[in-house]
Coordinates of C-alpha atoms in Angstrom, one line a residue:
X14 CA 41.5 -5.8 14.6
X15 CA 40.7 -6.5 18.3
X16 CA 37.9 -9.0 18.9
X17 CA 37.2 -7.8 22.4
X18 CA 33.6 -6.5 22.8
X19 CA 32.8 -3.2 24.5
X20 CA 30.5 -2.4 27.3
X21 CA 28.6 0.4 25.5
X22 CA 26.7 1.8 28.5
X23 CA 29.9 2.2 30.6
X24 CA 31.7 3.7 27.6
X25 CA 29.0 6.2 27.0
X26 CA 29.3 7.3 30.7
X27 CA 33.0 7.7 30.3
X28 CA 32.5 9.8 27.2
X29 CA 30.0 12.0 29.1
X30 CA 32.5 12.6 31.9
X31 CA 35.3 13.3 29.5
X32 CA 33.3 15.8 27.6
X33 CA 32.2 17.5 30.8
X34 CA 35.9 17.7 31.9
X35 CA 37.1 19.1 28.6
X36 CA 34.1 21.4 27.9
X37 CA 32.6 22.6 31.2
X38 CA 30.1 24.8 29.2
X39 CA 28.9 21.6 27.6
X40 CA 28.0 19.9 30.9
X41 CA 24.3 20.8 31.0
X42 CA 23.7 19.9 27.3
X43 CA 21.9 16.6 26.7
X44 CA 24.5 14.2 25.3
X45 CA 23.9 13.2 21.7
X46 CA 25.2 13.6 18.1
X47 CA 23.6 17.1 17.7
X48 CA 25.3 18.4 20.8
X49 CA 28.7 16.9 19.7
X50 CA 28.3 18.4 16.2
X51 CA 27.7 21.8 17.8
X52 CA 31.1 21.6 19.4
X53 CA 32.7 21.0 16.0
X54 CA 30.6 23.7 14.3
X55 CA 31.6 26.2 17.1
X56 CA 35.3 25.4 16.5
X57 CA 35.8 24.0 20.0
X58 CA 37.4 20.9 18.4
X59 CA 37.8 19.3 15.0
X60 CA 35.9 16.3 13.8
X61 CA 39.0 14.2 14.0
X62 CA 39.6 15.3 17.6
X63 CA 35.9 14.3 18.4
X64 CA 36.5 10.9 16.9
X65 CA 39.6 10.5 19.1
X66 CA 37.5 11.3 22.2
X67 CA 35.1 8.5 21.1
X68 CA 37.9 6.1 20.6
X69 CA 39.5 6.9 23.9
X70 CA 36.2 6.5 25.8
X71 CA 35.5 3.2 24.2
X72 CA 39.1 1.9 24.2
X73 CA 39.0 0.8 20.5
X74 CA 41.7 1.0 17.8
X75 CA 42.1 3.9 15.5
X76 CA 40.9 3.7 11.9
X77 CA 43.6 4.8 9.4
X78 CA 41.7 6.6 6.8
X79 CA 44.7 7.0 4.4
X80 CA 45.4 3.3 4.2
X81 CA 41.8 2.2 4.5
X82 CA 40.7 -0.3 1.8
X83 CA 37.0 -0.7 1.2
X84 CA 35.9 -4.3 1.8
X85 CA 33.3 -6.2 -0.2
X86 CA 29.8 -5.4 0.8
X87 CA 28.6 -7.3 3.9
X88 CA 25.9 -9.6 2.7
X89 CA 23.8 -9.6 5.9
X90 CA 22.6 -6.0 6.0
X91 CA 21.1 -4.1 3.0
X92 CA 23.1 -1.1 1.8
X93 CA 20.0 1.1 2.0
X94 CA 20.0 0.5 5.8
X95 CA 23.8 1.2 6.1
X96 CA 23.5 4.4 4.1
X97 CA 20.5 5.6 6.1
X98 CA 22.4 5.1 9.4
X99 CA 25.8 6.0 8.1
X100 CA 27.5 2.8 9.3
X101 CA 29.8 0.5 7.4
X102 CA 30.7 -3.2 8.2
X103 CA 34.4 -3.6 7.6
X104 CA 35.4 -7.0 9.1
X105 CA 33.5 -10.1 10.2
X106 CA 33.9 -13.7 11.2
X107 CA 31.7 -16.4 12.7
X108 CA 31.5 -14.6 16.1
X109 CA 31.7 -10.9 15.5
X110 CA 31.0 -8.0 13.2
X111 CA 33.2 -4.8 13.1
X112 CA 31.3 -1.7 12.1
X113 CA 32.5 1.9 11.5
X114 CA 30.1 4.5 12.9
X115 CA 30.4 8.3 13.1
X116 CA 29.3 8.6 16.7
X117 CA 28.5 6.1 19.6
X118 CA 24.9 7.1 20.3
X119 CA 23.4 4.6 17.9
X120 CA 25.5 1.7 19.2
X121 CA 23.1 0.2 21.7
X122 CA 20.3 -0.2 19.1
X123 CA 22.9 -1.4 16.5
X124 CA 24.3 -3.9 19.0
X125 CA 20.8 -5.3 19.6
X126 CA 20.1 -5.6 15.9
X127 CA 23.4 -7.3 15.2
X128 CA 22.9 -9.8 18.1
X129 CA 19.2 -10.4 17.3
X130 CA 19.3 -10.7 13.5
X131 CA 22.8 -12.0 12.9
X132 CA 23.7 -13.7 16.2
X133 CA 27.0 -11.8 16.2
X134 CA 28.7 -9.5 18.8
X135 CA 29.2 -5.9 17.7
X136 CA 32.7 -4.5 17.6
X137 CA 32.4 -0.7 17.1
X138 CA 35.0 1.5 15.5
X139 CA 34.8 5.3 14.8
X140 CA 35.4 7.3 11.7
X141 CA 34.5 10.8 10.4
X142 CA 31.0 11.1 9.0
X143 CA 32.3 12.6 5.8
X144 CA 34.7 9.7 5.4
X145 CA 31.9 7.1 5.9
X146 CA 29.6 8.8 3.5
X147 CA 32.3 8.8 0.9
X148 CA 33.0 5.1 1.4
X149 CA 29.3 4.2 1.4
X150 CA 28.9 6.1 -1.9
X151 CA 31.8 4.0 -3.4
X152 CA 30.1 0.8 -2.2
X153 CA 26.8 2.0 -3.7
X154 CA 28.6 2.6 -7.0
X155 CA 30.2 -0.8 -6.9
X156 CA 26.8 -2.5 -6.3
X157 CA 25.2 -0.6 -9.2
X158 CA 28.0 -1.8 -11.6
X159 CA 27.4 -5.4 -10.4
X160 CA 23.7 -5.0 -11.0
X161 CA 24.4 -3.7 -14.5
X162 CA 26.7 -6.6 -15.2
X163 CA 24.0 -9.0 -14.0
X164 CA 21.6 -7.4 -16.4
X165 CA 24.1 -7.8 -19.2
X166 CA 24.5 -11.5 -18.4
X167 CA 20.8 -12.1 -18.1
X168 CA 20.0 -10.5 -21.4
X169 CA 16.5 -10.5 -22.8
X170 CA 17.0 -13.6 -24.9
X171 CA 18.1 -15.6 -21.9
X172 CA 15.2 -14.4 -19.9
X173 CA 12.8 -15.2 -22.7
X174 CA 14.2 -18.7 -22.9
X175 CA 13.8 -19.2 -19.2
X176 CA 10.2 -17.8 -19.3
X177 CA 9.3 -20.3 -22.1
X178 CA 10.5 -23.4 -20.3
X179 CA 7.6 -25.9 -20.0
X180 CA 8.0 -26.3 -16.2
X181 CA 7.8 -22.5 -15.7
X182 CA 4.8 -22.2 -17.9
X183 CA 3.1 -24.9 -16.0
X184 CA 4.0 -23.4 -12.6
X185 CA 2.7 -19.9 -13.5
X186 CA -0.5 -21.4 -14.9
X187 CA -0.9 -23.4 -11.7
X188 CA -0.6 -20.2 -9.7
X189 CA -3.4 -18.7 -11.8
X190 CA -5.6 -21.8 -11.6
X191 CA -5.2 -22.0 -7.8
X192 CA -6.0 -18.3 -7.4
X193 CA -9.2 -18.7 -9.5
X194 CA -10.3 -21.8 -7.6
X195 CA -9.9 -19.9 -4.3
X196 CA -11.8 -16.9 -5.7
X197 CA -8.8 -14.6 -5.2
X198 CA -8.8 -10.9 -6.1
X199 CA -5.0 -10.6 -6.1
X200 CA -1.9 -12.7 -6.5
X201 CA 1.3 -11.5 -4.7
X202 CA 4.7 -13.0 -5.8
X203 CA 7.4 -12.0 -3.3
X204 CA 11.0 -13.1 -3.4
X205 CA 12.8 -13.5 -0.1
X206 CA 16.4 -14.5 0.8
X207 CA 15.9 -18.2 0.1
X208 CA 12.3 -18.7 -1.1
X209 CA 9.7 -17.1 -3.4
X210 CA 6.4 -16.8 -1.6
X211 CA 3.1 -16.8 -3.6
X212 CA 0.1 -15.4 -1.7
X213 CA -3.5 -14.8 -2.7
X214 CA -5.9 -12.3 -1.3
X215 CA -9.1 -14.2 -0.7
X216 CA -12.1 -12.3 0.8
X217 CA -9.7 -9.5 1.7
X218 CA -7.2 -11.6 3.5
X219 CA -3.8 -12.8 2.2
X220 CA -3.1 -16.6 2.3
X221 CA 0.1 -18.3 1.1
X222 CA -0.6 -20.9 -1.5
X223 CA 3.0 -22.0 -2.4
X224 CA 6.7 -21.4 -2.1
X225 CA 9.4 -21.9 -4.7
X226 CA 13.2 -21.9 -4.6
X227 CA 14.6 -18.4 -5.1
X228 CA 16.5 -19.7 -8.1
X229 CA 13.2 -19.9 -10.0
X230 CA 12.3 -16.3 -9.4
X231 CA 13.9 -14.8 -12.5
X232 CA 12.1 -17.3 -14.7
X233 CA 8.7 -16.8 -12.9
X234 CA 9.0 -13.0 -13.0
X235 CA 10.0 -13.1 -16.7
X236 CA 7.0 -15.4 -17.5
X237 CA 4.6 -13.0 -15.8
X238 CA 6.1 -9.9 -17.4
X239 CA 6.0 -11.6 -20.8
X240 CA 2.3 -12.4 -20.4
X241 CA 1.7 -8.8 -19.4
X242 CA 3.7 -7.2 -22.2
X243 CA 6.3 -5.7 -19.8
X244 CA 10.0 -5.3 -20.3
X245 CA 11.4 -8.6 -19.0
X246 CA 15.0 -7.2 -18.9
X247 CA 14.0 -4.3 -16.6
X248 CA 14.0 -5.1 -12.9
X249 CA 15.2 -1.8 -11.4
X250 CA 12.1 0.3 -12.3
X251 CA 8.4 -0.1 -11.4
X252 CA 6.3 -1.4 -14.3
X253 CA 2.5 -1.7 -15.0
X254 CA 0.7 -3.7 -17.5
X255 CA -2.6 -5.4 -18.4
X256 CA -3.5 -8.5 -20.3
X257 CA -6.1 -11.2 -20.9
X258 CA -5.2 -14.8 -20.1
X259 CA -7.1 -17.8 -21.5
X260 CA -7.2 -20.7 -19.0
X261 CA -9.2 -23.5 -20.4
X262 CA -12.6 -22.0 -21.2
X263 CA -12.1 -19.1 -18.9
X264 CA -10.8 -15.7 -20.0
X265 CA -9.1 -13.8 -17.2
X266 CA -8.4 -10.0 -17.3
X267 CA -5.3 -9.2 -15.2
X268 CA -3.5 -6.0 -14.1
X269 CA 0.2 -6.5 -13.4
X270 CA 2.3 -4.3 -11.2
X271 CA 6.0 -4.7 -10.4
X272 CA 8.3 -2.7 -8.0
X273 CA 12.0 -3.3 -7.2
X274 CA 12.7 -4.5 -3.6
X275 CA 15.8 -5.5 -1.8
X276 CA 15.4 -9.2 -2.7
X277 CA 14.3 -8.7 -6.3
X278 CA 10.9 -7.5 -7.4
X279 CA 7.5 -7.6 -5.8
X280 CA 4.9 -8.6 -8.4
X281 CA 1.2 -8.1 -7.8
X282 CA -1.5 -9.3 -10.2
X283 CA -5.1 -8.0 -9.8
X284 CA -7.5 -10.6 -11.2
X285 CA -10.6 -9.2 -12.9
X286 CA -12.7 -12.2 -13.7
X287 CA -15.8 -10.6 -15.1
X288 CA -17.6 -13.9 -15.4
X289 CA -17.5 -14.3 -11.6
X290 CA -18.6 -10.8 -10.8
X291 CA -22.3 -9.9 -10.9
X292 CA -23.0 -6.2 -11.1
X293 CA -26.3 -6.2 -9.4
X294 CA -27.3 -4.0 -6.5
X295 CA -29.5 -6.8 -5.1
X296 CA -26.4 -9.0 -4.5
X297 CA -24.3 -6.5 -2.6
X298 CA -25.8 -7.3 0.8
X299 CA -28.0 -4.2 1.3
X300 CA -31.1 -4.7 3.5
X301 CA -34.4 -4.2 1.7
X302 CA -34.7 -0.8 3.4
X303 CA -31.2 0.3 2.1
X304 CA -31.8 -1.1 -1.3
X305 CA -35.2 0.7 -1.7
X306 CA -33.7 4.0 -0.6
X307 CA -30.6 3.7 -2.8
X308 CA -32.5 2.7 -5.9
X309 CA -34.7 5.8 -5.3
X310 CA -31.6 8.0 -4.9
X311 CA -29.9 7.0 -8.2
X312 CA -33.0 7.9 -10.1
X313 CA -32.5 11.6 -9.6
X314 CA -31.9 13.4 -12.9
X315 CA -29.0 15.6 -11.7
X316 CA -26.8 16.1 -8.7
X317 CA -23.8 14.3 -7.1
X318 CA -24.0 10.9 -5.4
X319 CA -20.8 9.7 -3.6
X320 CA -19.8 6.2 -2.6
X321 CA -17.1 6.3 0.1
X322 CA -14.9 4.0 2.1
X323 CA -11.2 2.9 2.3
X324 CA -9.4 0.9 -0.5
X325 CA -10.9 -2.5 -0.9
X326 CA -14.3 -1.7 0.5
X327 CA -16.2 -2.5 -2.7
X328 CA -16.8 1.0 -4.0
X329 CA -16.0 0.1 -7.6
X330 CA -18.4 -2.9 -7.6
X331 CA -21.2 -0.7 -6.2
X332 CA -20.7 1.9 -8.9
X333 CA -20.6 -0.6 -11.7
X334 CA -23.8 -2.1 -10.3
X335 CA -25.4 1.4 -10.5
X336 CA -24.1 1.8 -14.0
X337 CA -25.5 -1.6 -15.0
X338 CA -28.9 -0.6 -13.6
X339 CA -29.0 2.8 -15.3
X340 CA -27.4 1.6 -18.6
X341 CA -30.2 1.7 -21.2
X342 CA -30.4 3.0 -24.7
X343 CA -32.0 6.2 -23.6
X344 CA -29.0 7.6 -21.6
X345 CA -25.5 8.6 -22.5
X346 CA -23.1 7.4 -19.8
X347 CA -19.5 8.4 -19.8
X348 CA -16.9 7.2 -17.2
X349 CA -13.4 8.4 -16.4
X350 CA -11.4 5.9 -14.4
X351 CA -7.9 5.2 -13.2
X352 CA -7.7 2.5 -14.4
X353 CA -10.8 1.2 -16.2
X354 CA -11.6 -1.9 -14.1
X355 CA -14.2 -3.6 -16.3
X356 CA -15.0 -3.0 -19.9
X357 CA -18.8 -2.6 -20.1
X358 CA -20.9 -2.4 -23.3
X359 CA -23.0 0.7 -23.6
X360 CA -20.6 2.9 -21.6
X361 CA -18.1 5.3 -23.0
X362 CA -15.1 4.6 -20.8
X363 CA -12.1 7.0 -20.6
X364 CA -8.8 5.9 -19.1
X365 CA -6.8 8.4 -17.0
X366 CA -3.3 8.9 -18.5
X367 CA -1.5 11.7 -16.6
X368 CA 1.6 11.3 -18.9
X369 CA -0.3 12.9 -21.7
X370 CA -2.4 15.2 -19.6
X371 CA -5.5 13.1 -19.3
X372 CA -6.2 13.7 -15.6
X373 CA -9.5 13.3 -13.8
X374 CA -10.0 17.1 -14.1
X375 CA -9.0 17.4 -17.7
X376 CA -10.9 14.4 -18.8
X377 CA -14.0 15.5 -16.9
X378 CA -13.9 18.9 -18.5
X379 CA -14.0 17.3 -21.9
X380 CA -16.7 14.8 -20.9
X381 CA -19.1 17.6 -20.0
X382 CA -18.9 18.7 -23.6
X383 CA -20.0 15.2 -24.8
X384 CA -23.7 15.8 -23.9
X385 CA -23.8 13.0 -21.2
X386 CA -26.7 12.2 -19.0
X387 CA -24.7 10.4 -16.4
X388 CA -21.0 10.8 -15.5
X389 CA -18.9 8.4 -13.4
X390 CA -15.7 9.9 -12.0
X391 CA -13.5 7.2 -10.6
X392 CA -12.4 9.4 -7.7
X393 CA -12.5 13.0 -6.7
X394 CA -8.9 13.7 -5.6
X395 CA -8.6 17.5 -5.7
X396 CA -10.3 20.8 -5.7
X397 CA -10.3 21.2 -9.5
X398 CA -12.0 17.8 -10.0
X399 CA -14.5 18.6 -7.3
X400 CA -15.4 22.0 -8.8
X401 CA -15.9 20.6 -12.3
X402 CA -18.0 17.7 -10.9
X403 CA -20.2 20.0 -8.9
X404 CA -20.6 22.4 -11.8
X405 CA -21.7 19.4 -14.0
X406 CA -24.2 18.3 -11.3
X407 CA -25.6 21.8 -11.1
X408 CA -26.0 22.0 -14.9
X409 CA -28.2 19.0 -15.4
X410 CA -26.0 15.9 -15.1
X411 CA -26.1 13.0 -12.7
X412 CA -22.5 12.6 -11.3
X413 CA -21.3 9.5 -9.4
X414 CA -17.9 9.3 -7.8
X415 CA -15.9 8.0 -4.8
X416 CA -14.0 9.5 -1.9
X417 CA -11.7 7.9 0.7
X418 CA -13.5 8.8 3.9
X419 CA -14.4 6.7 6.9
X420 CA -18.1 7.5 7.0
X421 CA -20.9 9.2 5.1
X422 CA -20.7 12.6 6.8
X423 CA -16.9 12.5 6.3
X424 CA -17.6 13.0 2.6
X425 CA -19.2 16.4 3.3
X426 CA -16.3 17.6 5.4
X427 CA -13.8 16.3 2.8
X428 CA -15.3 18.3 0.0
X429 CA -15.2 21.4 2.3
X430 CA -11.6 20.7 3.3
X431 CA -10.8 20.6 -0.5
X432 CA -12.0 24.2 -0.6
X433 CA -15.4 23.7 -2.2
X434 CA -17.8 26.4 -1.1
X435 CA -20.5 25.3 1.5
X436 CA -23.4 26.5 -0.7
X437 CA -22.1 24.5 -3.6
X438 CA -21.8 21.3 -1.6
X439 CA -25.3 21.7 -0.1
X440 CA -26.8 22.4 -3.5
X441 CA -25.1 19.7 -5.6
X442 CA -24.8 16.8 -3.1
X443 CA -27.8 14.5 -2.9
X444 CA -26.6 11.4 -1.1
X445 CA -23.6 9.5 0.2
X446 CA -23.3 5.7 0.5
X447 CA -20.5 4.6 2.9
X448 CA -19.6 1.0 2.9
X449 CA -17.2 -1.8 4.0
X450 CA -16.9 -5.5 3.2
X451 CA -17.2 -8.2 5.8
X452 CA -16.5 -11.9 5.2
X453 CA -19.5 -14.2 5.3
X454 CA -19.6 -17.3 7.5
X455 CA -19.2 -20.4 5.4
X456 CA -22.6 -22.1 5.0
X457 CA -21.0 -25.5 4.6
X458 CA -19.0 -25.7 7.8
X459 CA -20.9 -22.9 9.6
X460 CA -17.7 -21.1 10.4
X461 CA -15.8 -24.1 11.9
X462 CA -13.4 -24.5 9.0
X463 CA -14.0 -28.3 9.1
X464 CA -16.4 -30.7 7.5
X465 CA -18.5 -33.4 9.2
X466 CA -15.4 -35.7 9.3
X467 CA -13.3 -33.1 11.1
X468 CA -11.2 -32.5 8.0
X469 CA -10.5 -29.0 6.5
X470 CA -13.6 -27.6 4.8
X471 CA -12.9 -27.6 1.0
X472 CA -15.4 -24.8 0.3
X473 CA -13.8 -22.2 2.5
X474 CA -10.3 -23.8 2.5
X475 CA -10.5 -24.1 6.3
X476 CA -11.0 -20.4 7.0
X477 CA -14.6 -20.6 8.2
X478 CA -15.5 -17.8 5.8
X479 CA -16.6 -17.9 2.1
X480 CA -17.5 -14.8 0.2
X481 CA -18.1 -11.2 1.3
X482 CA -21.0 -8.9 1.6
X483 CA -21.3 -5.2 2.2
X484 CA -22.4 -3.2 5.3
X485 CA -23.8 0.2 4.4
X486 CA -24.6 3.7 5.7
X487 CA -26.8 5.8 3.5
X488 CA -26.9 9.6 4.0
X489 CA -29.8 11.4 2.3
X490 CA -29.3 15.2 2.1
X491 CA -32.4 16.9 3.4
X492 CA -33.2 20.5 4.1
X493 CA -32.0 20.4 7.7
X494 CA -28.7 18.9 6.6
X495 CA -28.3 21.4 3.8
X496 CA -28.8 24.3 6.2
X497 CA -26.3 22.7 8.6
X498 CA -23.7 22.5 5.8
X499 CA -24.3 26.1 4.9
X500 CA -23.6 27.2 8.4
X501 CA -20.4 25.0 8.6
X502 CA -21.8 22.6 11.2
X503 CA -19.4 20.0 12.6
X504 CA -19.3 16.4 11.5
X505 CA -20.8 15.2 14.8
X506 CA -23.7 17.6 14.3
X507 CA -24.2 16.5 10.7
X508 CA -24.3 12.8 11.9
X509 CA -26.7 13.6 14.7
X510 CA -29.1 15.2 12.2
X511 CA -28.8 12.3 9.8
X512 CA -29.4 9.7 12.5
X513 CA -32.4 11.6 13.8
X514 CA -33.8 11.5 10.2
X515 CA -33.4 7.7 10.1
X516 CA -29.8 7.0 8.9
X517 CA -28.6 3.5 9.9
X518 CA -24.9 3.7 10.7
X519 CA -22.3 1.2 9.4
X520 CA -21.9 -0.4 12.8
X521 CA -25.7 -0.7 13.2
X522 CA -26.0 -2.4 9.8
X523 CA -23.1 -4.7 10.6
X524 CA -24.6 -5.6 14.0
X525 CA -27.8 -6.6 12.2
X526 CA -25.8 -8.9 9.9
X527 CA -24.0 -10.4 13.0
X528 CA -27.5 -11.1 14.6
X529 CA -28.7 -12.7 11.4
X530 CA -25.7 -15.1 11.4
X531 CA -24.2 -13.6 8.1
X532 CA -20.9 -12.6 9.7
X533 CA -19.2 -12.5 13.1
X534 CA -18.6 -9.8 15.7
X535 CA -14.9 -10.2 15.3
X536 CA -15.1 -9.8 11.5
X537 CA -17.3 -6.7 12.0
X538 CA -14.7 -5.2 14.4
X539 CA -11.9 -5.9 11.9
X540 CA -13.8 -4.1 9.1
X541 CA -14.9 -1.1 11.1
X542 CA -11.9 -0.7 13.5
X543 CA -11.1 2.9 12.3
X544 CA -14.6 4.3 12.9

């Protein structure tokens, strides 16, 4: 094939003029694949004739479909990308990459990607879309067969042997130990092209703790899967598991999730170290004013109390702290969670299992018949769950749950958007606690990240932050707010009423903590950027 590059912009102009000359009625139509396909669909020309126009405009050789032999898959571009863009690399050397495409309108972007990512010049060729789709399907099939062959070669016994090697056991244990020492909530094991990256989420932020050669990934993945009771021979489907790991005197509860990615599998481990978590409302970071108000709120005998905020804002810790405070021998407390985060004595905890029909709604419907005093619903996700929760609240139960909303009044509008009647919301809802987590300034280095000798602070690992605390916004439903909900008042009006009655907003609470030297203005902005 010719190795001469093409001036794509000039060639597109030639094509435009050629189409205008051959199809005058087409002259005012914006050039593009849709316009060209309309010519084929109208019968003005065949797909093969359109490809010939492209070839003539760009001055590139013809592709002989009949004698075309599918090459091996080009290693530099994922097949998923090629299939999505209907393009097929067919020839390459140290300087150039020849790619078949169905039309020229993607070439400028493709040329940029090839030059930027692969440091090669692009040599375009044209082929019918149907032909390319057929060839890409063949290549997909070939890759799947290779993957199946690889699975056969790396059978379960081989993977178990690799996972049991002393150096791999030590490596995985070292990952766990480092994560615990850092106070991490999650471990991310991510294979790349050449290295495996191990990152930990500490105080809400990911930090890389080590890298390993990619050749070690099958053994590392197998070891983690073996610990979690997963299928170590399965790498093409997502898997989830849960296990307890004994590290020295410490017992660690872990949730394990795997998903297939282009370079292998992404593995995430959620660390649930109950020994390091204190479920106490007094330790969450509430001001004395907020704490007094919230403790008064959770003493109501019936009604709904919601804790809201995005993923990772500490809602679960707050709810477990409430349960811990209310948990005595005089009350029946039942929870339904997805998943059960922490096993707690004195609570009847139900695990959602949608595979067998145990959804939030179905589980909640059964829980109500168990004569509970207090019900914890992990999350209200739909109208059915909301209706059952509200009915339970109106028939003498205290219901606590979560919603994903940005602020307290957003919980009211979310319930209404789900289709719950206004009068039911105003009658059943008693309060909403909105929250975020902000990193606290390290008290050893005072946010500098260095010790007195100018070296990295060991307590905060040089980040300047150690630990997190909550910032809060507590909405109490009063008569004026209930009336406003009944007349379908806007979110801004609901917030204005709440503030007028003394509600301290998230940002106001955060600004207090900045003024007190607990966190920084930058950290507050990061945590509340969407509000």
